Every structure is written in structure tokens, then in C-alpha cells.
PDB file of C-alpha atoms in Angstrom:
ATOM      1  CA  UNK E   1     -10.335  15.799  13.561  1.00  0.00           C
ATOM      2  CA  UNK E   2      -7.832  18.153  14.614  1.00  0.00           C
ATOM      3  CA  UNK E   3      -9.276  19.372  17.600  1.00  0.00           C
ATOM      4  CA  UNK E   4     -10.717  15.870  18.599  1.00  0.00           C
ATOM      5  CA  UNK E   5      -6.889  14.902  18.901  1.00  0.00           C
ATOM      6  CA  UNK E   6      -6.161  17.818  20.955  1.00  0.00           C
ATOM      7  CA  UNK E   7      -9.164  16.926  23.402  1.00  0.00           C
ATOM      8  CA  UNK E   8      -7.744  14.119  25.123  1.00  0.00           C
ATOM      9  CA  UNK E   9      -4.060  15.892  25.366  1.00  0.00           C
ATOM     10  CA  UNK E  10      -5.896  19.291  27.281  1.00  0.00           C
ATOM     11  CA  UNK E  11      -8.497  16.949  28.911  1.00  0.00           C
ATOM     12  CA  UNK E  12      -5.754  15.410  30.390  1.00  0.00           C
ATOM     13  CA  UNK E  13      -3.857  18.215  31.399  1.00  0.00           C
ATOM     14  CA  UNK E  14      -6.763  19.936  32.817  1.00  0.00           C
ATOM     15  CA  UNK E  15      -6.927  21.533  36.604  1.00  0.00           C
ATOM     16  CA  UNK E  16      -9.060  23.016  38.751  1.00  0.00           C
ATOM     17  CA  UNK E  17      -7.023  26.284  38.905  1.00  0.00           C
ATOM     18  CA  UNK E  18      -6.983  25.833  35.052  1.00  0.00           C
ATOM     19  CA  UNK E  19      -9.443  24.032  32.828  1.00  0.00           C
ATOM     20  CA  UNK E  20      -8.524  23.629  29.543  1.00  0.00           C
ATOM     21  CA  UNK E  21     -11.868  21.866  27.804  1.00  0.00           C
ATOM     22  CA  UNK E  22     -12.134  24.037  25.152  1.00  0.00           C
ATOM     23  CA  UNK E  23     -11.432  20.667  22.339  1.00  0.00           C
ATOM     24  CA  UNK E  24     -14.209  18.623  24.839  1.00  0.00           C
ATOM     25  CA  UNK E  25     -17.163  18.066  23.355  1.00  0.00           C
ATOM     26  CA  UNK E  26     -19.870  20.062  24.626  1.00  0.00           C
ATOM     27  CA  UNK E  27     -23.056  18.862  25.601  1.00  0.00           C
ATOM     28  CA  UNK E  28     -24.777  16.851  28.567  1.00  0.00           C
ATOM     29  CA  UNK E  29     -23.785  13.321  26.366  1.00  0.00           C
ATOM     30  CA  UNK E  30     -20.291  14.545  26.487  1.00  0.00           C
ATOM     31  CA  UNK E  31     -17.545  12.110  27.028  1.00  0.00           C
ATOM     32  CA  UNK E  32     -15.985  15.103  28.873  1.00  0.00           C
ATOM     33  CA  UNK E  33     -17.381  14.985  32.881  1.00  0.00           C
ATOM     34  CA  UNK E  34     -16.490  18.798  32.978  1.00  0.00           C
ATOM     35  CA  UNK E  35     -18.675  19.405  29.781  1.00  0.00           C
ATOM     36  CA  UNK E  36     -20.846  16.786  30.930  1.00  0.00           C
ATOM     37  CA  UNK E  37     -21.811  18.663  34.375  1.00  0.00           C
ATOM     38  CA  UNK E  38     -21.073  22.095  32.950  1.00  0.00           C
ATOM     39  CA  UNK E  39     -23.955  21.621  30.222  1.00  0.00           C
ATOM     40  CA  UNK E  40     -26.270  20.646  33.103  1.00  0.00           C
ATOM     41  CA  UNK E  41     -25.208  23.256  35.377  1.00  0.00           C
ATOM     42  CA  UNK E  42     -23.566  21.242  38.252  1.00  0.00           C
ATOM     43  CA  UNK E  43     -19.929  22.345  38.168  1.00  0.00           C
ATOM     44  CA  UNK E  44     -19.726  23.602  41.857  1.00  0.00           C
ATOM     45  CA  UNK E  45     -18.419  20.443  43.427  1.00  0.00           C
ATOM     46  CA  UNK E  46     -16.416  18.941  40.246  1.00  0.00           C
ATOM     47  CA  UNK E  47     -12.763  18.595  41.220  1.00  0.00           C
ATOM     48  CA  UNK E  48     -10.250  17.438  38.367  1.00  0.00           C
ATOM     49  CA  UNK E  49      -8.428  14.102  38.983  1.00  0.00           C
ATOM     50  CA  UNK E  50      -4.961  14.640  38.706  1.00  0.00           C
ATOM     51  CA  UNK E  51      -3.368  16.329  35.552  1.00  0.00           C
ATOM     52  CA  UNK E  52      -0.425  14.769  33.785  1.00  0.00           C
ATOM     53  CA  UNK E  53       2.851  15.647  35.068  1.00  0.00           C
ATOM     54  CA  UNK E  54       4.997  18.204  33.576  1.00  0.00           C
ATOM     55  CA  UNK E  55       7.234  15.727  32.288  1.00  0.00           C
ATOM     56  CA  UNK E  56       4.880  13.392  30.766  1.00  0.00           C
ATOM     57  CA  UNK E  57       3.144  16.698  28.767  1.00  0.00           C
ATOM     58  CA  UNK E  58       6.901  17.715  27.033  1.00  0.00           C
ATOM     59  CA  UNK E  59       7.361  13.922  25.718  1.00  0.00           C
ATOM     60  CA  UNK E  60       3.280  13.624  24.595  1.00  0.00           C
ATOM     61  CA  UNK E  61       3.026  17.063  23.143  1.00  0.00           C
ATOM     62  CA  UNK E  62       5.338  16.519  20.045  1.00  0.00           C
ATOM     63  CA  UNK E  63       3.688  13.310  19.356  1.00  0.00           C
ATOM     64  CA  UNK E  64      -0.138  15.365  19.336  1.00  0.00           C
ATOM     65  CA  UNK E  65       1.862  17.813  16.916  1.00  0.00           C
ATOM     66  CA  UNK E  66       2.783  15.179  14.576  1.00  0.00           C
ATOM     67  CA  UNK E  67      -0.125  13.860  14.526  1.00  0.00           C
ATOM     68  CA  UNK E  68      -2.866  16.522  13.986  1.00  0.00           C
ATOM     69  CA  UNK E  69      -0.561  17.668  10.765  1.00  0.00           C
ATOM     70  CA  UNK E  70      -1.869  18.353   7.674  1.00  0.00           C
ATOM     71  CA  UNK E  71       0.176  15.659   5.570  1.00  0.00           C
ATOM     72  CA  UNK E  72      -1.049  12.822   8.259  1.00  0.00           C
ATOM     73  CA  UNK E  73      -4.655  14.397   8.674  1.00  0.00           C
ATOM     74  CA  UNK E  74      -4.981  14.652   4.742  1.00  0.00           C
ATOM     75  CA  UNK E  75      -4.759  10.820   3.958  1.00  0.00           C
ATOM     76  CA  UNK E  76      -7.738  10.008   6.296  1.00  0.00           C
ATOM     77  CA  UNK E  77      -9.971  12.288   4.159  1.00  0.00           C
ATOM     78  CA  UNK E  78     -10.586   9.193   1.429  1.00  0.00           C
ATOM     79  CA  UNK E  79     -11.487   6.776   4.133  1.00  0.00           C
ATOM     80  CA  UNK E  80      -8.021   5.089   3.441  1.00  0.00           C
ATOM     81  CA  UNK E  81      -7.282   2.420   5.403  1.00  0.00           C
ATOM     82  CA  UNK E  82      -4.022   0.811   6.434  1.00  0.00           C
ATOM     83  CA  UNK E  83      -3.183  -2.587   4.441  1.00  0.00           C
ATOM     84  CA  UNK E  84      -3.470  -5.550   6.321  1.00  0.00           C
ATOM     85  CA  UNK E  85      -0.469  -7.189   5.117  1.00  0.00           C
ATOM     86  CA  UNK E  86       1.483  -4.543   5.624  1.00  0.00           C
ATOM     87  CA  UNK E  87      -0.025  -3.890   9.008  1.00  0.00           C
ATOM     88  CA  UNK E  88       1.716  -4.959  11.830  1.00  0.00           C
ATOM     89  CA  UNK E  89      -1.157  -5.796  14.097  1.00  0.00           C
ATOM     90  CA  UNK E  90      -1.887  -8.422  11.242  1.00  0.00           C
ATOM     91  CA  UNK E  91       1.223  -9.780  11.836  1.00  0.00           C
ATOM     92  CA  UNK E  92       0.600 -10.242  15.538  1.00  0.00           C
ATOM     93  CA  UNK E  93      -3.217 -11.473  15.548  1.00  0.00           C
ATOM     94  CA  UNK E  94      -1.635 -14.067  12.461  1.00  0.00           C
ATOM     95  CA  UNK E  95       0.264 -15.937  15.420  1.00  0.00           C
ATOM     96  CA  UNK E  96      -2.119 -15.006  18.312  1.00  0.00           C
ATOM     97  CA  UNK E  97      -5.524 -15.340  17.046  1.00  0.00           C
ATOM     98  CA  UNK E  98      -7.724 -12.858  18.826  1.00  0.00           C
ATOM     99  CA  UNK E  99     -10.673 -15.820  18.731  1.00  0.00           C
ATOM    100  CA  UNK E 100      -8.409 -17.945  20.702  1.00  0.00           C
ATOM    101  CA  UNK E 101      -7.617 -16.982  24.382  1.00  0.00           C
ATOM    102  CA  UNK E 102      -3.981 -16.373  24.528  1.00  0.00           C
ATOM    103  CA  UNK E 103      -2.273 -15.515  27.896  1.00  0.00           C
ATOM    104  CA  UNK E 104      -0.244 -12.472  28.364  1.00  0.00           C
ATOM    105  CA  UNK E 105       2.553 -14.027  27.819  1.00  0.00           C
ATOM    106  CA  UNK E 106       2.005 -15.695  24.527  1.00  0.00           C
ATOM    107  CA  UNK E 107       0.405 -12.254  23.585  1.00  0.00           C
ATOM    108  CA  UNK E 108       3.992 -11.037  24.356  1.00  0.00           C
ATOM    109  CA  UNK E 109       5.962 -13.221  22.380  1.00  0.00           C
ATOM    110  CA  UNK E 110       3.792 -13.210  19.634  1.00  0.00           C
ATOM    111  CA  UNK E 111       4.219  -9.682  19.501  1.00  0.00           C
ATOM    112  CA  UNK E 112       7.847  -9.940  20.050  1.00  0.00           C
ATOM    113  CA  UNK E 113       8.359 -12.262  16.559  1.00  0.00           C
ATOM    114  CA  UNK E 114       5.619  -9.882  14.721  1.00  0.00           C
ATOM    115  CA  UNK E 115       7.964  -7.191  15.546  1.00  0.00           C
ATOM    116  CA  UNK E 116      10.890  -8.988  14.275  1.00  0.00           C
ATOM    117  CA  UNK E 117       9.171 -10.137  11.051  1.00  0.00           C
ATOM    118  CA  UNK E 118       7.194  -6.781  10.325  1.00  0.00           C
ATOM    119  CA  UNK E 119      11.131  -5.046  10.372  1.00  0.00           C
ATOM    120  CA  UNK E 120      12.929  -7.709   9.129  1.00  0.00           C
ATOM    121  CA  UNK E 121      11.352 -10.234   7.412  1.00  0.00           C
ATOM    122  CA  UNK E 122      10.992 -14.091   8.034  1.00  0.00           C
ATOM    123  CA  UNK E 123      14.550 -14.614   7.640  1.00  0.00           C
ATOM    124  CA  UNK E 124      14.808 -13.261  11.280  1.00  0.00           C
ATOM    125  CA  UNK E 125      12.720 -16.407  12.715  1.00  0.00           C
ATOM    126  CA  UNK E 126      16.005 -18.149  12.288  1.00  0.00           C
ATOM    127  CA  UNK E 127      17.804 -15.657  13.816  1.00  0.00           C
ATOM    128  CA  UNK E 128      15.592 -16.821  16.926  1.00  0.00           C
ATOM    129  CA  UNK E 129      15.821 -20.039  16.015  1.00  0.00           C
ATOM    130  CA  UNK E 130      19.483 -19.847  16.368  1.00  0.00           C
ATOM    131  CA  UNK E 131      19.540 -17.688  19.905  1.00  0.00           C
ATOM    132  CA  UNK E 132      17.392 -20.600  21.055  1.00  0.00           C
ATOM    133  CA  UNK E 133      19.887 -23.633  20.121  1.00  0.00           C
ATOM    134  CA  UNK E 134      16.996 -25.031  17.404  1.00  0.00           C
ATOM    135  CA  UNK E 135      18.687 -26.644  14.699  1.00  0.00           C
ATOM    136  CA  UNK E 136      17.893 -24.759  11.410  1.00  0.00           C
ATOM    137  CA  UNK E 137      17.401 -27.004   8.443  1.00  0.00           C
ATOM    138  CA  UNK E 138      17.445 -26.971   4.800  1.00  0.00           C
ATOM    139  CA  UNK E 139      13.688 -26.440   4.617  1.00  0.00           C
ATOM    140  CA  UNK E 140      13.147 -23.588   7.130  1.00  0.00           C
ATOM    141  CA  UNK E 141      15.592 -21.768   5.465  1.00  0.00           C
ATOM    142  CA  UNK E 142      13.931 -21.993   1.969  1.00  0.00           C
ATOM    143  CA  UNK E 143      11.060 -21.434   3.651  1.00  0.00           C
ATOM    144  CA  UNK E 144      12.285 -17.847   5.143  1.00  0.00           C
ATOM    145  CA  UNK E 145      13.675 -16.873   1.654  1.00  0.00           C
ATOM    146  CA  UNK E 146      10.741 -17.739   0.177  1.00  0.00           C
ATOM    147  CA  UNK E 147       8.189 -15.799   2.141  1.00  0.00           C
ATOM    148  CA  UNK E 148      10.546 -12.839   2.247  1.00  0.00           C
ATOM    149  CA  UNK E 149      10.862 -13.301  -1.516  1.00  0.00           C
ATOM    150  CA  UNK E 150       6.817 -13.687  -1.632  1.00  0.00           C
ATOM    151  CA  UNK E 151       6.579 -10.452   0.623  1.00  0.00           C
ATOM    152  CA  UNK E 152       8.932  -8.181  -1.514  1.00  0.00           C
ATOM    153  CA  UNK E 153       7.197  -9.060  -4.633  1.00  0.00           C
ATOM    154  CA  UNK E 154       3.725  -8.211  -3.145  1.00  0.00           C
ATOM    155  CA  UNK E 155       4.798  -5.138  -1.998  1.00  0.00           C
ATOM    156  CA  UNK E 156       6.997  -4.162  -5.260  1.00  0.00           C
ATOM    157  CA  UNK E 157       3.460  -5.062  -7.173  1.00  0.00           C
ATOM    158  CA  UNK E 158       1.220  -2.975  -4.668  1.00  0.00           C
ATOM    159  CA  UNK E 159       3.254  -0.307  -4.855  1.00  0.00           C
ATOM    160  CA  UNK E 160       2.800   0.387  -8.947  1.00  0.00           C
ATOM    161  CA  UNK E 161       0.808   3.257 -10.201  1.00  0.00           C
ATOM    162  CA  UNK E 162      -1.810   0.938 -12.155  1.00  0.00           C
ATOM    163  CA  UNK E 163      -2.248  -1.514  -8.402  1.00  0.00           C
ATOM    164  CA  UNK E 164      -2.905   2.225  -6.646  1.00  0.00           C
ATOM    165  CA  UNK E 165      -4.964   3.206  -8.982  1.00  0.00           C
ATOM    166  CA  UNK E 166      -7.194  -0.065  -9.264  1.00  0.00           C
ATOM    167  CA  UNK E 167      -7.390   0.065  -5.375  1.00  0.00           C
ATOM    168  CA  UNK E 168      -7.985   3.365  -4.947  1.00  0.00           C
ATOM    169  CA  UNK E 169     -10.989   2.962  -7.933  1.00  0.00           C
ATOM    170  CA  UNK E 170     -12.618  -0.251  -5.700  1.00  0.00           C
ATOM    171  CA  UNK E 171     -12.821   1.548  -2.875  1.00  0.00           C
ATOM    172  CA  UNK E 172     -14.351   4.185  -4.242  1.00  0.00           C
ATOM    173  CA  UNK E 173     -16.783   1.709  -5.701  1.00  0.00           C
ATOM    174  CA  UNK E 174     -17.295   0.208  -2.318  1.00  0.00           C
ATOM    175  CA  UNK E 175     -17.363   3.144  -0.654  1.00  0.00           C
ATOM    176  CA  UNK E 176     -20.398   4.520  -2.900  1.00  0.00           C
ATOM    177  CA  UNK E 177     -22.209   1.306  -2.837  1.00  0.00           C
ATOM    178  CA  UNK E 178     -21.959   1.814   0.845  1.00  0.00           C
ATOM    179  CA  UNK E 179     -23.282   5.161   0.561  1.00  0.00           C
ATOM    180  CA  UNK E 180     -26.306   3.658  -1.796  1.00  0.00           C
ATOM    181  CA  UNK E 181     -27.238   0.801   1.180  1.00  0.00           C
ATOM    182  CA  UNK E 182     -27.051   3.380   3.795  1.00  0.00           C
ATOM    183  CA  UNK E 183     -29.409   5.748   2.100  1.00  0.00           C
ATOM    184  CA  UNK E 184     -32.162   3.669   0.497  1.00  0.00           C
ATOM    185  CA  UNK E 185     -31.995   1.835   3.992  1.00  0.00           C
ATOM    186  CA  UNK E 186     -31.298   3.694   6.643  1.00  0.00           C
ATOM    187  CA  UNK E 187     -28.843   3.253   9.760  1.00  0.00           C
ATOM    188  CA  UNK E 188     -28.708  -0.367  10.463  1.00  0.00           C
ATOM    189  CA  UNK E 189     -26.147  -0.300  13.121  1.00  0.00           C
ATOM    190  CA  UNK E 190     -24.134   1.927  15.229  1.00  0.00           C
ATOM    191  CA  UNK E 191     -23.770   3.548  18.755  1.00  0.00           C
ATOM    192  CA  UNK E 192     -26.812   3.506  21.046  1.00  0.00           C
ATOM    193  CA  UNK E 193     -29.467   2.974  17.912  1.00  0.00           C
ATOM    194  CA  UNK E 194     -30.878   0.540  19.885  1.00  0.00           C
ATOM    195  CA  UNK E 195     -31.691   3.191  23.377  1.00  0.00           C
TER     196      UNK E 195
END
């Protein structure tokens, strides 16, 4: 995983006077055009597009450090996945449906107030509310204390040894039932099974 990360940060960075594919996947099906025409012998006329500048490779390389370490790297061994409650792309597709067609701009503000709620909680819709002259009543403002009230509860209960443990124990249960299906029938789905 580690050196799939690193692949698109040297692919990236590559040059003609320096080609730095060594994270590319090899192979004539390679993502990689160098691989690609490397595996097939046709390198002589392949010119690079233009590497990322300088500047752009001191402000993305910390980020590639952080995240090929082991700490991050070792909680994607399980097949853990984020919580969608907690997640804050949930938050945005709750207000912006991706099955409806929303506009750029209502992608944008919906994004905006996801933002808002995700760090703050509901409480900071009337905080909007308020910036935008809308008069607040009794009832939004139960309602914000309520669903922040709702959301810290949740996430107090989540967060107990027993709730880990009882997730982490279904998902290994789903995960080996997975494993079962897969097995006894064979790749159903996926990349290019139908070519």
C-alpha cells in the first residue's frame, strides 16, 4: 500500500532527464504510460508531460509521509471503514443527495453547512441563520440542542469498549460470510470481468 501511495507522488514528479517509476506498476496493463510502453518496448519517442513544480512537491511531500505511516497504514489492515455518521461526506450527500442533480453551487453550500455542522454541531445552523437576518425561533433552537444532544450521545455510546467490540465482532462476521460467498461462488463482479 505503501508504495502504491508513493506511485502517484514520483509519477508525478517524473522527467525525461529523470524518471522516477520505480512505485508504477509494471506491466503492459499498467496505469503508468512509461511502464505501459516500457513493458512493450516503445519508450524511444515517450516524452513526460510536465512534472510538478518544485514548490508544489515541498507542500505534497509531507502529506505522502503522513500518510504511508505505519499508525495510518495499520488501521486499513481489518478492512475498517470510516463511520458514516461520523463521516463528513455523509454530512454533505445528507443535504445534497448525490441521486438528485445539484448545481455547483448548491454542491458548494451544502458543503459549506456540512462543514459547519461536522465541526460544530447543529447549533451552528443558527449561527447562519442569524448572519442571514432569519428569525430564529423557539423550535429551531430545541431542535439544534436536540440533535447536538442526539449526536453526543451516539458518539459517547459508540465510543465504549463493549459498542467496539460488538462492531468490530460483526464485521468480522460479515467480512467472513463475504469470504464464504466469494469462494463457493466465484467473482461475481469487479474490474473488466466482463472483457
Amino acid at each position: 500500500m505503501r508504495k502504491e501511495i508513493w506511485a502517484g507522488f514520483y509519477h508525478k514528479i517524473s522527467t525525461d532527464k529523470q524518471p522516477q517509476h520505480l512505485h508504477c506498476p509494471l506491466g503492459a496493463d499498467s496505469w503508468c504510460k512509461y511502464q505501459k510502453l516500457k513493458a512493450t518496448n516503445n519508450l524511444k519517442g515517450y516524452k513526460h508531460p510536465p512534472a510538478l513544480d518544485e514548490e508544489a512537491q515541498e507542500i505534497l511531500k509531507p502529506i505522502y509521509n503522513d500518510l504511508t505511516k505505519d499508525e495510518l497504514l495499520q488501521r486499513c489492515l481489518g478492512g475498517h471503514t470510516q463511520n458514516n455518521n461520523e463521516s463528513f461526506n455523509h454530512c454533505v450527500w445528507m443535504m445534497a443527495p448525490k441521486h438528485i442533480f445539484s448545481g455547483g453551487v448548491i454542491v458548494e453550500i451544502a458543503t459549506n453547512i456540512a462543514a459547519c455542522i461536522f465541526n460544530g454541531g447543529f447549533c451552528t445552523v443558527l449561527k447562519i441563520m442569524d448572519v442571514l437576518n432569519l428569525k430564529i425561533g423557539v423550535y429551531a433552537s430545541a431542535y439544534a440542542e436536540k440533535r447536538d444532544e442526539q449526536r453526543i450521545r451516539l458518539a459517547n455510546r459508540r465510543s465504549t469498549d463493549l459498542s467496539q467490540k460488538d462492531r468490530a465482532s460483526r464485521r468480522d462476521t460479515r467480512m467472513e460470510e463475504n469470504q464464504f460467498h466469494e469462494e463457493s461462488e466465484g467473482l461475481l463482479y469487479g474490474a473488466g470481468i466482463a472483457d
